[in-house]
Short mmCIF file of C-alpha atoms and ligand atoms in Angstrom, two decimals:
data_model
loop_
_atom_site.label_atom_id
_atom_site.label_comp_id
_atom_site.label_asym_id
_atom_site.label_seq_id
_atom_site.Cartn_x
_atom_site.Cartn_y
_atom_site.Cartn_z
CA MET A 1 0.00 0.00 0.00
CA ARG A 2 1.29 3.43 -0.97
CA PHE A 3 0.68 6.86 0.56
CA ASP A 4 1.59 10.15 -1.12
CA ILE A 5 1.33 13.01 1.33
CA ILE A 6 1.41 16.58 0.05
CA THR A 7 2.56 19.16 2.55
CA VAL A 8 4.22 22.53 2.89
CA LEU A 9 6.16 21.21 5.92
CA PRO A 10 7.68 17.84 4.96
CA GLY A 11 10.03 18.02 7.96
CA LEU A 12 7.06 17.68 10.31
CA LEU A 13 6.40 14.21 8.91
CA GLU A 14 9.91 12.79 9.07
CA SER A 15 9.90 11.52 12.62
CA PRO A 16 6.44 9.91 12.81
CA PHE A 17 7.26 7.56 9.94
CA ALA A 18 10.86 6.83 10.96
CA HIS A 19 10.22 4.76 14.09
CA SER A 20 8.69 1.59 15.42
CA ILE A 21 5.85 -0.09 13.54
CA LEU A 22 5.63 2.47 10.72
CA GLN A 23 9.34 2.22 10.05
CA ARG A 24 9.27 -1.59 10.11
CA ALA A 25 6.27 -1.71 7.77
CA GLN A 26 8.25 0.29 5.21
CA LYS A 27 11.39 -1.79 5.67
CA LYS A 28 9.38 -4.98 5.17
CA GLY A 29 8.01 -3.50 1.92
CA LEU A 30 4.43 -3.62 3.21
CA THR A 31 3.91 0.09 2.74
CA GLU A 32 5.54 3.04 0.98
CA ILE A 33 5.12 6.53 2.38
CA HIS A 34 6.17 9.39 0.09
CA VAL A 35 6.14 12.95 1.36
CA HIS A 36 6.00 15.69 -1.29
CA ASN A 37 6.96 19.30 -0.69
CA LEU A 38 4.16 21.46 -2.05
CA ARG A 39 6.64 24.28 -2.70
CA ASP A 40 8.32 22.14 -5.38
CA TYR A 41 5.10 22.59 -7.39
CA ALA A 42 4.89 26.38 -7.01
CA ASP A 43 5.85 28.22 -10.20
CA ASN A 44 6.40 31.68 -8.77
CA LYS A 45 9.84 32.96 -7.87
CA HIS A 46 9.25 32.99 -4.12
CA LYS A 47 7.69 29.51 -4.08
CA ASN A 48 4.55 30.93 -2.50
CA VAL A 49 1.80 28.39 -1.98
CA ASP A 50 -0.75 30.68 -0.33
CA ASP A 51 -2.45 34.02 -0.92
CA TYR A 52 -4.91 36.48 0.63
CA PRO A 53 -8.54 35.36 0.88
CA TYR A 54 -11.03 36.82 -1.59
CA GLY A 55 -13.60 38.81 0.32
CA GLY A 56 -11.10 39.72 3.03
CA GLY A 57 -10.79 38.35 6.52
CA SER A 58 -7.94 36.92 8.52
CA GLY A 59 -5.65 34.07 7.52
CA MET A 60 -4.04 33.04 4.26
CA VAL A 61 -5.54 30.47 1.89
CA MET A 62 -3.56 27.76 0.11
CA SER A 63 -3.66 28.23 -3.65
CA VAL A 64 -5.12 25.83 -6.22
CA GLU A 65 -2.20 25.63 -8.65
CA PRO A 66 0.56 23.90 -6.59
CA PHE A 67 -1.83 21.24 -5.23
CA ALA A 68 -3.35 20.71 -8.69
CA LYS A 69 0.08 20.26 -10.26
CA CYS A 70 1.30 17.83 -7.64
CA ILE A 71 -1.89 15.74 -7.73
CA GLU A 72 -1.88 15.67 -11.52
CA PHE A 73 1.77 14.62 -11.57
CA LEU A 74 1.08 11.77 -9.12
CA LYS A 75 -1.99 10.67 -11.06
CA SER A 76 0.04 10.54 -14.26
CA GLU A 77 2.31 7.96 -12.58
CA ARG A 78 -0.36 5.60 -11.18
CA GLY A 79 -4.05 5.32 -10.27
CA TYR A 80 -5.28 6.41 -6.83
CA ASP A 81 -8.19 5.02 -4.81
CA GLU A 82 -8.81 8.26 -2.93
CA VAL A 83 -7.55 11.82 -2.66
CA ILE A 84 -8.04 12.58 1.03
CA PHE A 85 -8.05 16.07 2.51
CA MET A 86 -7.41 16.24 6.26
CA SER A 87 -9.96 18.76 7.50
CA PRO A 88 -11.75 19.49 10.79
CA ASP A 89 -15.08 19.60 8.93
CA GLY A 90 -14.61 16.14 7.37
CA GLU A 91 -16.05 12.84 8.61
CA THR A 92 -14.51 11.92 11.96
CA LEU A 93 -11.87 9.21 11.72
CA ASN A 94 -12.80 5.93 13.39
CA GLN A 95 -11.72 2.30 13.27
CA SER A 96 -14.15 1.41 10.53
CA ILE A 97 -12.75 4.12 8.21
CA ALA A 98 -9.21 2.89 9.02
CA ASN A 99 -10.21 -0.71 8.28
CA HIS A 100 -11.76 0.33 4.99
CA LEU A 101 -8.75 2.39 3.88
CA SER A 102 -6.32 -0.42 4.81
CA THR A 103 -7.74 -2.44 1.89
CA LYS A 104 -6.75 0.26 -0.64
CA GLU A 105 -3.68 0.37 -2.87
CA ASN A 106 -2.76 4.03 -3.35
CA LEU A 107 -3.87 7.07 -1.40
CA ILE A 108 -3.05 10.76 -1.74
CA ILE A 109 -3.33 12.82 1.45
CA LEU A 110 -3.44 16.64 1.37
CA CYS A 111 -2.37 18.66 4.40
CA GLY A 112 -3.89 22.10 4.78
CA HIS A 113 -2.45 25.09 6.63
CA TYR A 114 -3.39 28.63 7.61
CA LYS A 115 -7.09 29.28 6.95
CA GLY A 116 -7.40 26.18 4.78
CA ILE A 117 -7.20 25.34 1.08
CA ASP A 118 -8.97 26.96 -1.87
CA GLN A 119 -12.41 25.35 -2.14
CA ARG A 120 -11.79 24.48 -5.80
CA ILE A 121 -9.16 21.88 -4.81
CA ARG A 122 -11.77 20.24 -2.62
CA ASP A 123 -14.42 20.40 -5.34
CA LEU A 124 -12.24 19.21 -8.21
CA PHE A 125 -9.72 16.76 -6.74
CA VAL A 126 -10.65 15.61 -3.25
CA THR A 127 -12.72 12.41 -2.95
CA ARG A 128 -12.84 12.13 0.83
CA GLU A 129 -12.42 14.55 3.75
CA ILE A 130 -11.34 13.24 7.13
CA SER A 131 -11.11 14.94 10.53
CA ILE A 132 -9.28 13.47 13.51
CA GLY A 133 -11.64 15.12 16.00
CA ASP A 134 -13.63 18.19 16.90
CA TYR A 135 -10.76 20.58 17.53
CA VAL A 136 -8.62 22.68 15.20
CA LEU A 137 -4.90 22.08 14.73
CA SER A 138 -2.55 24.40 12.89
CA GLY A 139 -1.84 22.02 10.03
CA GLY A 140 -2.85 18.74 8.40
CA GLU A 141 0.50 16.99 9.02
CA LEU A 142 -0.25 15.56 12.47
CA PRO A 143 -3.72 14.45 11.34
CA ALA A 144 -2.14 12.80 8.26
CA ALA A 145 0.36 10.98 10.49
CA VAL A 146 -2.51 9.81 12.72
CA LEU A 147 -4.44 8.51 9.72
CA VAL A 148 -1.42 6.70 8.22
CA ASP A 149 -0.58 5.08 11.56
CA ALA A 150 -4.16 3.91 12.11
CA VAL A 151 -4.26 2.40 8.61
CA VAL A 152 -0.77 0.90 8.30
CA ARG A 153 -0.98 -1.17 11.50
CA LEU A 154 -3.97 -2.96 9.94
CA ILE A 155 -2.12 -4.09 6.82
CA PRO A 156 -1.59 -7.87 7.14
CA GLY A 157 1.96 -8.64 8.26
CA VAL A 158 2.67 -5.22 9.76
CA LEU A 159 2.06 -6.19 13.40
CA SER A 160 4.18 -9.15 14.39
CA ASP A 161 1.29 -10.74 16.29
CA GLU A 162 -1.44 -10.22 13.75
CA THR A 163 -4.25 -11.03 16.10
CA SER A 164 -3.28 -8.17 18.37
CA ALA A 165 -4.91 -5.58 16.09
CA LEU A 166 -8.09 -7.65 16.09
CA SER A 167 -8.40 -7.58 19.89
CA ASP A 168 -7.84 -3.82 20.10
CA SER A 169 -10.56 -1.45 21.21
CA PHE A 170 -13.13 -0.56 18.51
CA GLN A 171 -12.38 -3.62 16.32
CA GLY A 172 -15.44 -5.30 17.79
CA GLU A 173 -18.08 -3.60 19.87
CA LEU A 174 -15.90 -3.90 23.00
CA LEU A 175 -13.02 -1.86 24.37
CA ASP A 176 -9.81 -3.76 25.14
CA ALA A 177 -9.42 -5.55 28.49
CA PRO A 178 -6.80 -4.42 31.07
CA VAL A 179 -3.27 -5.75 30.49
CA TYR A 180 -0.46 -6.62 32.93
CA THR A 181 3.18 -7.66 32.72
CA ARG A 182 5.88 -8.70 35.22
CA PRO A 183 6.31 -8.49 38.16
CA ALA A 184 3.24 -10.40 39.35
CA ASN A 185 3.42 -8.52 42.64
CA TRP A 186 4.56 -4.90 42.62
CA ASN A 187 4.73 -3.41 46.13
CA GLY A 188 1.73 -5.51 47.16
CA HIS A 189 -0.30 -4.67 44.03
CA LYS A 190 -1.01 -8.03 42.46
CA VAL A 191 -1.89 -9.14 38.96
CA PRO A 192 -5.31 -10.89 38.90
CA ASP A 193 -4.82 -14.59 39.79
CA VAL A 194 -6.63 -15.86 36.71
CA LEU A 195 -3.92 -14.43 34.42
CA LEU A 196 -1.33 -16.60 36.20
CA SER A 197 -3.53 -19.70 36.22
CA GLY A 198 -2.46 -21.08 32.85
CA ASN A 199 -6.12 -21.87 32.16
CA GLN A 200 -6.64 -20.24 28.75
CA ALA A 201 -10.41 -20.67 28.69
CA ALA A 202 -10.69 -18.97 32.10
CA ILE A 203 -8.35 -16.19 30.93
CA ASP A 204 -10.35 -15.60 27.75
CA ASN A 205 -13.53 -15.52 29.77
CA TRP A 206 -12.07 -13.03 32.29
CA ARG A 207 -10.82 -10.79 29.49
CA HIS A 208 -14.22 -10.80 27.83
CA GLU A 209 -15.95 -9.90 31.11
CA GLN A 210 -13.47 -7.12 31.81
CA ALA A 211 -13.84 -5.73 28.29
CA LEU A 212 -17.63 -5.80 28.68
CA GLU A 213 -17.51 -4.08 32.06
CA ARG A 214 -15.11 -1.41 30.82
CA THR A 215 -17.26 -0.77 27.75
CA GLN A 216 -20.44 -0.52 29.85
CA LYS A 217 -18.74 2.01 32.12
CA ARG A 218 -16.85 4.11 29.59
CA ARG A 219 -18.57 3.76 26.25
CA PRO A 220 -22.10 2.37 26.66
CA ASP A 221 -22.87 3.84 23.22
CA LEU A 222 -20.75 1.09 21.62
CA LEU A 223 -23.07 -1.60 23.00
CA GLU A 224 -26.27 -0.07 21.62
N1 LIG B 301 -10.34 27.30 8.91
C1 LIG B 301 -10.40 25.87 9.02
C2 LIG B 301 -9.28 25.32 9.88
C3 LIG B 301 -7.94 25.45 9.25
S1 LIG B 301 -6.72 24.70 10.23
C4 LIG B 301 -11.71 25.48 9.65
O1 LIG B 301 -12.20 26.21 10.51
O2 LIG B 301 -12.25 24.42 9.31
C5 LIG B 301 -5.48 24.38 9.03
C6 LIG B 301 -5.42 22.97 8.48
O3 LIG B 301 -5.11 22.06 9.53
C7 LIG B 301 -6.68 22.44 7.86
O4 LIG B 301 -6.82 22.85 6.52
C8 LIG B 301 -6.49 20.93 7.98
O5 LIG B 301 -5.71 20.42 6.90
C9 LIG B 301 -5.69 20.80 9.26
N2 LIG B 301 -6.53 20.43 10.42
C10 LIG B 301 -6.78 21.19 11.50
N3 LIG B 301 -7.54 20.55 12.39
C11 LIG B 301 -7.79 19.32 11.88
C12 LIG B 301 -8.55 18.20 12.33
N4 LIG B 301 -9.21 18.20 13.48
N5 LIG B 301 -8.56 17.10 11.55
C13 LIG B 301 -7.92 17.09 10.36
N6 LIG B 301 -7.21 18.12 9.88
C14 LIG B 301 -7.14 19.24 10.62
#
């Protein structure tokens, strides 16, 4: 699976993709993440990618031309399943969107800045708009990194224990159960006996009950 992320701040995306699971997924050849500097597609001398808003008001607006050029260049190289714009007014990212996108081949992700991007890019090129929550960040880079992380860990082979993604919160209707590791007794605080029992059926049963209880307490809406 391939991601092409278009941004005015490529440096912001270096670290998130250079560690841990995302790094390993790329090394294993399970995903390719390409970050494109929007300024490379600006024709003007100063490499400007934004301009004043028509109608006045505060904040700059990202121009059509550089995004259009970059998207058109990418599309001339290969087909894309979606052109995604990270935007606070898009559909809110959840596990089911991540699951769905993890089955795709090639995605373009656009990162906005300032006041946002010229509406014509959204009308003419964007096929899907995704928000990471009801709050406003200063740019689309962190949201893009969140989206890529959520999707890449679902690609078969990326997590070493494949079933671990399936037992995560939101994969079913239940949140994940509590987890413990050594020592079994830390300053008198003990790990539940059942987890040390070696009885897998009892452990599975306990985990299910805990997950149910946690979901009822924290997210009853998931059980409806
Ligand atoms: N004026 C816009 C916000 C612009 S914030 C509005 O009110 O909707 C600048 C950019 O940051 C956006 O274009 C978007 O790409 C990104 N961004 C900010 N918050 C985001 C969020 N919650 N989810 C996804 N992208 C976000």
